[in-house]
């Protein structure tokens, strides 16, 4: 018979988990925050375990059981006292029920949340209370709290004021209020800062951009220029080395910059040297899981020819104005993790007028678009590149009067044609808004 080690803490809990075939022991040094030996939380219903508790707080025991059962837990204020029990090869649900019933308590499970408290006295009078939410959606919260109320109780949401009206026995109302307090958490905000610049081909390499990485929720990371496998559990932004070729048919590639790089200083210095031209630097804030839209471009009107046909087969010609919208459209939807990483869904569209293809005087619109997911740390910068354009120019120089001399005038004039290649770069920097006075939030 194995000897159970003794713990030195006054309140100690020993839980021994027994899978159906192999015996696994887990010793909880503290009742809250323990894990089993394999590191995998105990799933309800698929494992049996033995539990031995000696003179421990019942609240600590229930918290430990809830965590091993992969559940959240809310304890009523009346859950207190010591407990000493010993079970062998018992299921998760049976262990919870035996401990709770032995101490005159009751429990409810709703949306993976276990609520435990004093047994309800169903002979009292119904009461009504109003709870006003600060951050949560009233309709959604009201639907969830109904699961912890009695069959005769009700929760009504008022979307206009963000309030929820609770009507039930006092103990059920208190239970619903405890759940609402948990649900009404402040939604974190993210400031999305974008910088749209036109730069020479060599500028991206000089800046130290690493091209080609993007995040996906699958097993592999796909890239623009070439694939670079990465571990799904890794937290770094996956990149590959710069490539001279443009990736994919859309001509859009991704890269990243560390926040240690002073990007604004670099861009200002490059602009003063004539290497880049900063088109715009929009900044916008949004809450977690909500999209932020940014547009930078030109909207112009083009005169068009209109032809109308009347009922008597008569026609009339005229002119009108058509609106053409061009430029960069960005839609960024951030999702914040607990370790200050931000998963961004980025939708990018680049549109330019095409005057070589017109219909009734209206030019066509050439568009390039892409949608991707990128995982970056708070304050790091994502770069979207691969949008190239060529500018053709012709220069002529001559000596006045001498250029007009027949036969030899050609010796006194010169002409040259140049083609300048530029790349459009979009820098996106997400920053989590902290709850302090020093955080800058754009208007």
Tab-separated table of C-alpha atoms in Angstrom:
chain	number	residue	atom	x	y	z
A	1	UNK	CA	0.000	0.000	0.000
A	2	UNK	CA	1.579	3.342	-1.044
A	3	UNK	CA	2.460	5.815	1.654
A	4	UNK	CA	0.947	9.243	1.130
A	5	UNK	CA	3.383	12.073	1.821
A	6	UNK	CA	2.314	14.555	4.451
A	7	UNK	CA	2.218	18.280	3.741
A	8	UNK	CA	3.529	20.906	6.096
A	9	UNK	CA	0.717	23.436	5.570
A	10	UNK	CA	-2.088	23.559	8.105
A	11	UNK	CA	-4.708	23.494	5.393
A	12	UNK	CA	-3.593	20.737	3.074
A	13	UNK	CA	-5.373	18.870	0.333
A	14	UNK	CA	-4.222	15.641	-1.317
A	15	UNK	CA	-5.976	14.572	-4.490
A	16	UNK	CA	-4.958	11.351	-6.203
A	17	UNK	CA	-6.216	11.032	-9.765
A	18	UNK	CA	-6.806	7.476	-11.061
A	19	UNK	CA	-7.391	7.042	-14.782
A	20	UNK	CA	-9.246	3.881	-15.650
A	21	UNK	CA	-6.049	1.966	-16.487
A	22	UNK	CA	-3.045	3.853	-15.094
A	23	UNK	CA	-2.821	5.329	-11.568
A	24	UNK	CA	-1.714	8.952	-11.544
A	25	UNK	CA	-1.111	10.827	-8.326
A	26	UNK	CA	-1.335	14.558	-7.933
A	27	UNK	CA	-0.372	16.233	-4.674
A	28	UNK	CA	-1.867	19.683	-4.204
A	29	UNK	CA	0.508	21.787	-2.102
A	30	UNK	CA	-2.211	24.425	-2.132
A	31	UNK	CA	-5.798	23.764	-2.932
A	32	UNK	CA	-5.987	26.419	-5.629
A	33	UNK	CA	-3.967	26.355	-8.837
A	34	UNK	CA	-2.873	22.701	-8.825
A	35	UNK	CA	-2.309	20.615	-11.962
A	36	UNK	CA	-2.138	16.901	-12.475
A	37	UNK	CA	1.106	15.146	-13.258
A	38	UNK	CA	0.506	15.098	-17.017
A	39	UNK	CA	-0.287	18.817	-17.139
A	40	UNK	CA	-3.711	18.092	-18.674
A	41	UNK	CA	-6.756	19.317	-16.705
A	42	UNK	CA	-9.144	16.647	-15.454
A	43	UNK	CA	-12.142	16.393	-17.765
A	44	UNK	CA	-15.548	15.843	-16.276
A	45	UNK	CA	-16.767	12.297	-16.724
A	46	UNK	CA	-13.730	10.726	-18.400
A	47	UNK	CA	-11.594	10.062	-15.278
A	48	UNK	CA	-11.996	8.628	-11.826
A	49	UNK	CA	-9.932	9.924	-8.941
A	50	UNK	CA	-9.379	9.462	-5.246
A	51	UNK	CA	-9.473	12.424	-2.887
A	52	UNK	CA	-8.311	12.704	0.690
A	53	UNK	CA	-8.843	15.977	2.525
A	54	UNK	CA	-7.845	16.615	6.121
A	55	UNK	CA	-9.066	19.688	7.969
A	56	UNK	CA	-9.048	22.000	4.915
A	57	UNK	CA	-11.225	24.961	3.987
A	58	UNK	CA	-14.202	23.795	1.939
A	59	UNK	CA	-13.814	26.826	-0.365
A	60	UNK	CA	-10.237	25.771	-1.224
A	61	UNK	CA	-11.334	22.203	-1.907
A	62	UNK	CA	-14.145	23.296	-4.235
A	63	UNK	CA	-11.801	25.661	-6.107
A	64	UNK	CA	-9.278	22.864	-6.611
A	65	UNK	CA	-11.942	20.445	-7.830
A	66	UNK	CA	-13.373	23.071	-10.212
A	67	UNK	CA	-9.979	23.764	-11.730
A	68	UNK	CA	-9.222	20.082	-12.155
A	69	UNK	CA	-12.637	19.758	-13.790
A	70	UNK	CA	-11.750	22.620	-16.161
A	71	UNK	CA	-14.573	24.812	-14.867
A	72	UNK	CA	-14.975	28.349	-13.556
A	73	UNK	CA	-16.448	28.700	-10.075
A	74	UNK	CA	-18.422	31.279	-8.099
A	75	UNK	CA	-18.762	30.721	-4.340
A	76	UNK	CA	-21.446	32.305	-2.226
A	77	UNK	CA	-20.434	34.253	0.906
A	78	UNK	CA	-21.821	31.476	3.104
A	79	UNK	CA	-19.414	28.809	1.769
A	80	UNK	CA	-17.083	28.495	4.764
A	81	UNK	CA	-15.833	25.973	7.275
A	82	UNK	CA	-13.473	23.016	7.513
A	83	UNK	CA	-13.845	19.710	5.729
A	84	UNK	CA	-12.308	16.234	6.083
A	85	UNK	CA	-13.334	13.581	3.550
A	86	UNK	CA	-11.851	10.514	1.876
A	87	UNK	CA	-13.100	9.075	-1.432
A	88	UNK	CA	-11.706	6.315	-3.629
A	89	UNK	CA	-12.223	6.133	-7.396
A	90	UNK	CA	-15.055	8.633	-7.595
A	91	UNK	CA	-16.229	10.752	-10.525
A	92	UNK	CA	-15.943	14.542	-10.662
A	93	UNK	CA	-19.681	15.183	-10.471
A	94	UNK	CA	-20.189	12.717	-7.622
A	95	UNK	CA	-17.372	14.272	-5.596
A	96	UNK	CA	-18.845	17.766	-5.983
A	97	UNK	CA	-22.337	16.604	-5.034
A	98	UNK	CA	-21.215	14.617	-1.969
A	99	UNK	CA	-19.119	17.460	-0.550
A	100	UNK	CA	-21.754	20.121	-1.186
A	101	UNK	CA	-24.716	18.133	0.118
A	102	UNK	CA	-22.826	17.047	3.243
A	103	UNK	CA	-22.498	20.702	4.248
A	104	UNK	CA	-26.044	21.805	3.453
A	105	UNK	CA	-25.073	23.592	0.245
A	106	UNK	CA	-26.329	23.471	-3.324
A	107	UNK	CA	-24.785	24.113	-6.742
A	108	UNK	CA	-25.716	25.062	-10.302
A	109	UNK	CA	-23.759	24.705	-13.555
A	110	UNK	CA	-24.329	27.222	-16.368
A	111	UNK	CA	-22.028	27.984	-19.324
A	112	UNK	CA	-19.137	26.086	-17.712
A	113	UNK	CA	-19.546	28.136	-14.510
A	114	UNK	CA	-20.154	26.260	-11.262
A	115	UNK	CA	-22.006	28.258	-8.618
A	116	UNK	CA	-22.023	26.900	-5.054
A	117	UNK	CA	-23.825	28.368	-2.088
A	118	UNK	CA	-26.269	27.781	0.725
A	119	UNK	CA	-29.314	25.642	0.057
A	120	UNK	CA	-32.138	27.832	-1.192
A	121	UNK	CA	-35.206	28.488	0.894
A	122	UNK	CA	-38.027	28.467	-1.655
A	123	UNK	CA	-40.660	29.707	0.766
A	124	UNK	CA	-39.647	33.394	0.774
A	125	UNK	CA	-41.199	36.326	-1.063
A	126	UNK	CA	-40.146	37.433	-4.531
A	127	UNK	CA	-38.049	40.600	-4.733
A	128	UNK	CA	-37.006	42.823	-7.617
A	129	UNK	CA	-33.672	44.562	-8.096
A	130	UNK	CA	-32.072	46.551	-10.881
A	131	UNK	CA	-28.467	46.037	-11.956
A	132	UNK	CA	-26.897	48.562	-14.320
A	133	UNK	CA	-24.070	47.305	-16.520
A	134	UNK	CA	-21.066	49.488	-17.257
A	135	UNK	CA	-19.437	47.530	-20.081
A	136	UNK	CA	-21.431	44.411	-20.984
A	137	UNK	CA	-24.374	43.966	-23.340
A	138	UNK	CA	-27.592	43.898	-21.330
A	139	UNK	CA	-29.491	41.438	-23.545
A	140	UNK	CA	-26.647	38.936	-23.644
A	141	UNK	CA	-26.009	39.154	-19.901
A	142	UNK	CA	-29.709	38.730	-19.074
A	143	UNK	CA	-29.865	35.528	-21.119
A	144	UNK	CA	-26.903	34.092	-19.204
A	145	UNK	CA	-28.086	34.920	-15.669
A	146	UNK	CA	-31.390	33.157	-16.261
A	147	UNK	CA	-29.480	29.900	-15.927
A	148	UNK	CA	-28.711	30.580	-12.248
A	149	UNK	CA	-32.221	31.726	-11.332
A	150	UNK	CA	-35.235	29.710	-10.284
A	151	UNK	CA	-37.957	28.543	-12.641
A	152	UNK	CA	-40.222	31.347	-11.411
A	153	UNK	CA	-37.561	34.053	-11.658
A	154	UNK	CA	-36.895	36.312	-14.608
A	155	UNK	CA	-34.281	38.730	-15.941
A	156	UNK	CA	-35.356	41.524	-18.303
A	157	UNK	CA	-32.834	43.660	-20.195
A	158	UNK	CA	-33.275	47.331	-21.057
A	159	UNK	CA	-30.952	48.061	-23.956
A	160	UNK	CA	-31.525	51.826	-23.780
A	161	UNK	CA	-30.195	52.222	-20.233
A	162	UNK	CA	-28.029	49.091	-20.103
A	163	UNK	CA	-29.908	47.850	-17.049
A	164	UNK	CA	-31.169	44.380	-16.102
A	165	UNK	CA	-34.254	43.901	-13.946
A	166	UNK	CA	-34.079	40.815	-11.720
A	167	UNK	CA	-37.152	39.268	-10.115
A	168	UNK	CA	-36.745	36.171	-7.964
A	169	UNK	CA	-36.254	34.911	-4.430
A	170	UNK	CA	-33.566	36.922	-2.592
A	171	UNK	CA	-30.989	34.134	-2.699
A	172	UNK	CA	-31.407	33.710	-6.459
A	173	UNK	CA	-31.193	37.467	-6.996
A	174	UNK	CA	-27.906	37.570	-5.081
A	175	UNK	CA	-26.649	34.671	-7.168
A	176	UNK	CA	-27.569	36.497	-10.392
A	177	UNK	CA	-25.879	39.685	-9.164
A	178	UNK	CA	-22.667	37.771	-8.452
A	179	UNK	CA	-22.660	36.384	-11.984
A	180	UNK	CA	-23.386	39.805	-13.495
A	181	UNK	CA	-20.439	41.268	-11.612
A	182	UNK	CA	-18.215	38.663	-13.264
A	183	UNK	CA	-19.680	39.235	-16.737
A	184	UNK	CA	-19.563	43.041	-16.571
A	185	UNK	CA	-15.808	43.312	-17.086
A	186	UNK	CA	-14.193	46.281	-18.772
A	187	UNK	CA	-13.361	45.580	-22.406
A	188	UNK	CA	-9.728	46.457	-23.167
A	189	UNK	CA	-8.985	49.006	-25.871
A	190	UNK	CA	-6.357	49.027	-28.586
A	191	UNK	CA	-4.880	52.064	-30.328
A	192	UNK	CA	-4.137	51.323	-33.988
A	193	UNK	CA	-1.484	53.636	-35.425
A	194	UNK	CA	-0.794	53.484	-39.152
A	195	UNK	CA	1.901	55.154	-41.229
A	196	UNK	CA	1.525	55.107	-45.006
A	197	UNK	CA	4.683	56.039	-46.894
A	198	UNK	CA	6.090	55.877	-50.404
A	199	UNK	CA	9.718	54.790	-50.405
A	200	UNK	CA	12.520	53.758	-52.711
A	201	UNK	CA	13.101	50.049	-53.221
A	202	UNK	CA	16.151	49.946	-50.963
A	203	UNK	CA	14.524	51.680	-48.003
A	204	UNK	CA	12.768	48.579	-46.645
A	205	UNK	CA	16.045	46.682	-46.426
A	206	UNK	CA	17.828	49.640	-44.850
A	207	UNK	CA	15.117	49.842	-42.197
A	208	UNK	CA	15.668	46.200	-41.250
A	209	UNK	CA	12.238	44.837	-42.126
A	210	UNK	CA	11.950	41.058	-42.039
A	211	UNK	CA	9.488	40.009	-44.703
A	212	UNK	CA	7.145	37.148	-45.169
A	213	UNK	CA	5.566	36.104	-41.876
A	214	UNK	CA	1.955	35.804	-40.842
A	215	UNK	CA	0.002	33.991	-38.149
A	216	UNK	CA	-2.532	31.241	-38.655
A	217	UNK	CA	-4.488	29.155	-36.195
A	218	UNK	CA	-3.555	25.943	-37.967
A	219	UNK	CA	-0.436	23.835	-37.566
A	220	UNK	CA	1.800	25.782	-39.952
A	221	UNK	CA	2.682	29.381	-40.627
A	222	UNK	CA	2.316	30.500	-44.238
A	223	UNK	CA	4.384	33.314	-45.666
A	224	UNK	CA	4.461	35.514	-48.718
A	225	UNK	CA	7.826	34.864	-50.323
A	226	UNK	CA	8.605	31.412	-48.989
A	227	UNK	CA	7.192	29.162	-46.317
A	228	UNK	CA	8.808	29.141	-42.889
A	229	UNK	CA	7.400	26.466	-40.570
A	230	UNK	CA	6.830	27.549	-37.016
A	231	UNK	CA	5.630	25.932	-33.839
A	232	UNK	CA	1.932	26.595	-33.156
A	233	UNK	CA	2.722	27.206	-29.506
A	234	UNK	CA	5.354	29.852	-30.221
A	235	UNK	CA	4.686	33.469	-29.385
A	236	UNK	CA	7.145	35.253	-31.661
A	237	UNK	CA	6.113	36.760	-34.964
A	238	UNK	CA	7.257	34.284	-37.644
A	239	UNK	CA	9.280	35.823	-40.446
A	240	UNK	CA	11.665	34.835	-43.207
A	241	UNK	CA	14.571	36.647	-44.803
A	242	UNK	CA	13.924	39.440	-47.305
A	243	UNK	CA	13.174	38.379	-50.839
A	244	UNK	CA	13.799	40.346	-53.968
A	245	UNK	CA	10.650	39.022	-55.628
A	246	UNK	CA	7.106	40.035	-54.878
A	247	UNK	CA	5.086	37.293	-53.264
A	248	UNK	CA	1.843	35.971	-54.656
A	249	UNK	CA	-0.487	37.310	-57.284
A	250	UNK	CA	-1.761	40.129	-55.107
A	251	UNK	CA	1.676	41.667	-54.657
A	252	UNK	CA	1.252	42.064	-50.882
A	253	UNK	CA	3.726	40.753	-48.318
A	254	UNK	CA	4.004	41.083	-44.549
A	255	UNK	CA	6.908	41.874	-42.277
A	256	UNK	CA	7.567	43.080	-38.760
A	257	UNK	CA	9.682	45.540	-36.821
A	258	UNK	CA	10.606	45.423	-33.159
A	259	UNK	CA	9.231	48.240	-31.021
A	260	UNK	CA	12.814	48.992	-29.960
A	261	UNK	CA	13.293	50.627	-33.353
A	262	UNK	CA	12.435	54.341	-33.290
A	263	UNK	CA	10.266	54.203	-36.393
A	264	UNK	CA	9.133	57.834	-36.379
A	265	UNK	CA	12.717	59.066	-36.127
A	266	UNK	CA	13.810	56.799	-38.971
A	267	UNK	CA	10.960	57.916	-41.221
A	268	UNK	CA	11.547	61.607	-40.509
A	269	UNK	CA	15.248	61.271	-41.263
A	270	UNK	CA	14.554	59.376	-44.486
A	271	UNK	CA	11.978	61.965	-45.536
A	272	UNK	CA	14.487	64.777	-45.004
A	273	UNK	CA	16.918	62.913	-47.275
A	274	UNK	CA	14.243	62.528	-49.935
A	275	UNK	CA	14.119	58.726	-49.671
A	276	UNK	CA	10.503	58.497	-48.531
A	277	UNK	CA	7.334	60.541	-48.616
A	278	UNK	CA	4.933	60.186	-45.682
A	279	UNK	CA	1.437	60.205	-47.156
A	280	UNK	CA	-0.536	60.031	-43.896
A	281	UNK	CA	-0.267	58.906	-40.273
A	282	UNK	CA	-3.799	58.071	-39.081
A	283	UNK	CA	-4.437	56.872	-35.540
A	284	UNK	CA	-7.648	55.273	-34.286
A	285	UNK	CA	-8.755	53.388	-31.184
A	286	UNK	CA	-11.119	50.429	-30.931
A	287	UNK	CA	-12.201	47.935	-28.298
A	288	UNK	CA	-11.214	44.294	-28.220
A	289	UNK	CA	-12.671	42.171	-31.046
A	290	UNK	CA	-14.177	45.194	-32.841
A	291	UNK	CA	-12.908	46.393	-36.250
A	292	UNK	CA	-11.188	49.729	-36.835
A	293	UNK	CA	-11.350	51.171	-40.369
A	294	UNK	CA	-8.765	53.539	-41.861
A	295	UNK	CA	-8.892	55.151	-45.319
A	296	UNK	CA	-6.138	57.207	-46.881
A	297	UNK	CA	-6.499	58.303	-50.455
A	298	UNK	CA	-8.173	60.595	-52.924
A	299	UNK	CA	-11.786	60.881	-53.966
A	300	UNK	CA	-12.286	62.762	-57.231
A	301	UNK	CA	-15.070	63.293	-59.719
A	302	UNK	CA	-14.903	62.544	-63.411
A	303	UNK	CA	-17.169	64.072	-66.041
A	304	UNK	CA	-19.162	61.387	-67.825
A	305	UNK	CA	-21.501	61.329	-70.809
A	306	UNK	CA	-25.131	60.501	-70.078
A	307	UNK	CA	-27.688	59.272	-72.563
A	308	UNK	CA	-31.351	58.966	-71.619
A	309	UNK	CA	-34.105	57.345	-73.648
A	310	UNK	CA	-37.668	58.608	-73.397
A	311	UNK	CA	-40.948	56.761	-73.762
A	312	UNK	CA	-41.352	57.932	-77.372
A	313	UNK	CA	-37.970	56.492	-78.389
A	314	UNK	CA	-36.420	59.932	-78.108
A	315	UNK	CA	-32.921	60.256	-76.733
A	316	UNK	CA	-31.178	63.076	-74.932
A	317	UNK	CA	-27.486	63.478	-74.261
A	318	UNK	CA	-25.887	65.206	-71.309
A	319	UNK	CA	-23.008	65.146	-68.909
A	320	UNK	CA	-22.697	64.055	-65.311
A	321	UNK	CA	-20.148	63.487	-62.567
A	322	UNK	CA	-18.963	60.109	-61.347
A	323	UNK	CA	-17.154	59.687	-58.027
A	324	UNK	CA	-13.939	57.640	-58.062
A	325	UNK	CA	-12.477	56.596	-54.685
A	326	UNK	CA	-8.829	55.547	-54.630
A	327	UNK	CA	-6.102	54.947	-52.079
A	328	UNK	CA	-5.552	52.571	-49.170
A	329	UNK	CA	-8.339	51.020	-47.109
A	330	UNK	CA	-7.370	49.213	-43.899
A	331	UNK	CA	-9.660	47.289	-41.592
A	332	UNK	CA	-7.965	45.972	-38.446
A	333	UNK	CA	-9.746	43.771	-35.889
A	334	UNK	CA	-7.582	43.192	-32.782
A	335	UNK	CA	-7.908	40.381	-30.248
A	336	UNK	CA	-5.917	40.762	-27.027
A	337	UNK	CA	-4.433	37.780	-25.207
A	338	UNK	CA	-3.636	37.562	-21.503
A	339	UNK	CA	0.121	37.832	-22.146
A	340	UNK	CA	-0.069	41.178	-24.020
A	341	UNK	CA	-0.001	39.701	-27.508
A	342	UNK	CA	-2.418	40.994	-30.129
A	343	UNK	CA	-3.890	38.848	-32.885
A	344	UNK	CA	-4.927	41.177	-35.699
A	345	UNK	CA	-7.159	40.373	-38.630
A	346	UNK	CA	-5.995	42.774	-41.342
A	347	UNK	CA	-7.972	43.468	-44.514
A	348	UNK	CA	-6.093	45.660	-46.989
A	349	UNK	CA	-7.282	47.151	-50.279
A	350	UNK	CA	-5.206	49.324	-52.614
A	351	UNK	CA	-7.107	50.967	-55.470
A	352	UNK	CA	-5.873	53.194	-58.311
A	353	UNK	CA	-7.688	54.734	-61.274
A	354	UNK	CA	-6.940	53.154	-64.642
A	355	UNK	CA	-7.344	55.771	-67.352
A	356	UNK	CA	-6.270	53.307	-70.046
A	357	UNK	CA	-9.604	51.525	-69.685
A	358	UNK	CA	-12.535	53.929	-69.711
A	359	UNK	CA	-16.232	53.525	-70.349
A	360	UNK	CA	-18.128	56.675	-71.314
A	361	UNK	CA	-15.231	58.705	-69.990
A	362	UNK	CA	-15.200	56.941	-66.609
A	363	UNK	CA	-11.873	55.279	-65.788
A	364	UNK	CA	-11.692	51.810	-64.371
A	365	UNK	CA	-10.329	51.071	-60.912
A	366	UNK	CA	-7.388	48.732	-60.394
A	367	UNK	CA	-7.563	47.017	-56.991
A	368	UNK	CA	-5.285	44.790	-54.958
A	369	UNK	CA	-6.590	43.305	-51.731
A	370	UNK	CA	-5.493	40.826	-49.103
A	371	UNK	CA	-6.775	39.446	-45.805
A	372	UNK	CA	-4.582	37.829	-43.178
A	373	UNK	CA	-4.040	37.201	-39.461
A	374	UNK	CA	-0.911	38.495	-37.721
A	375	UNK	CA	0.199	37.852	-34.135
A	376	UNK	CA	2.444	40.545	-32.627
A	377	UNK	CA	3.425	41.725	-29.186
A	378	UNK	CA	2.017	44.931	-27.761
A	379	UNK	CA	3.852	47.855	-29.383
A	380	UNK	CA	5.484	45.911	-32.226
A	381	UNK	CA	4.944	47.018	-35.820
A	382	UNK	CA	3.537	45.064	-38.751
A	383	UNK	CA	4.595	46.168	-42.225
A	384	UNK	CA	2.579	45.607	-45.390
A	385	UNK	CA	4.611	45.998	-48.561
A	386	UNK	CA	4.880	44.708	-52.095
A	387	UNK	CA	2.804	47.503	-53.653
A	388	UNK	CA	5.046	48.900	-56.370
A	389	UNK	CA	4.573	51.657	-58.896
A	390	UNK	CA	6.762	52.995	-61.690
A	391	UNK	CA	7.068	56.658	-62.642
A	392	UNK	CA	8.344	57.412	-66.147
A	393	UNK	CA	9.942	60.787	-66.775
A	394	UNK	CA	11.689	62.386	-69.730
A	395	UNK	CA	14.245	65.209	-69.446
A	396	UNK	CA	15.486	67.415	-72.275
A	397	UNK	CA	18.447	69.835	-72.250
A	398	UNK	CA	19.685	72.051	-75.068
A	399	UNK	CA	21.689	75.168	-75.897
A	400	UNK	CA	19.405	77.948	-77.117
A	401	UNK	CA	19.755	78.964	-80.767
A	402	UNK	CA	22.547	76.465	-81.396
A	403	UNK	CA	20.120	73.552	-81.226
A	404	UNK	CA	18.281	74.959	-84.237
A	405	UNK	CA	21.294	74.880	-86.562
A	406	UNK	CA	20.697	72.310	-89.311
A	407	UNK	CA	22.782	69.148	-89.242
A	408	UNK	CA	24.953	70.131	-86.265
A	409	UNK	CA	22.119	71.270	-83.973
A	410	UNK	CA	21.740	67.744	-82.652
A	411	UNK	CA	25.135	68.126	-80.982
A	412	UNK	CA	23.770	70.900	-78.748
A	413	UNK	CA	20.757	69.093	-77.289
A	414	UNK	CA	20.215	66.001	-75.213
A	415	UNK	CA	17.244	63.972	-73.978
A	416	UNK	CA	16.978	61.155	-71.435
A	417	UNK	CA	14.232	58.899	-70.140
A	418	UNK	CA	14.119	57.704	-66.540
A	419	UNK	CA	11.941	55.191	-64.717
A	420	UNK	CA	11.670	55.490	-60.930
A	421	UNK	CA	10.433	52.496	-58.942
A	422	UNK	CA	8.700	53.211	-55.629
A	423	UNK	CA	7.137	50.932	-53.043
A	424	UNK	CA	4.130	51.753	-50.898
A	425	UNK	CA	4.699	50.652	-47.281
A	426	UNK	CA	2.013	50.521	-44.600
A	427	UNK	CA	3.214	50.348	-40.986
A	428	UNK	CA	0.614	49.192	-38.435
A	429	UNK	CA	1.440	49.471	-34.714
A	430	UNK	CA	-1.136	48.227	-32.164
A	431	UNK	CA	-0.874	49.363	-28.547
A	432	UNK	CA	-3.002	48.129	-25.668
A	433	UNK	CA	-4.550	50.977	-23.680
A	434	UNK	CA	-3.577	50.568	-20.042
A	435	UNK	CA	-5.779	51.783	-17.217
A	436	UNK	CA	-3.595	54.677	-16.148
A	437	UNK	CA	-3.427	58.383	-16.716
A	438	UNK	CA	-0.262	58.256	-18.805
A	439	UNK	CA	-1.761	56.313	-21.697
A	440	UNK	CA	-2.359	58.358	-24.820
A	441	UNK	CA	-5.756	57.806	-26.390
A	442	UNK	CA	-6.511	59.552	-29.696
A	443	UNK	CA	-9.584	61.734	-29.984
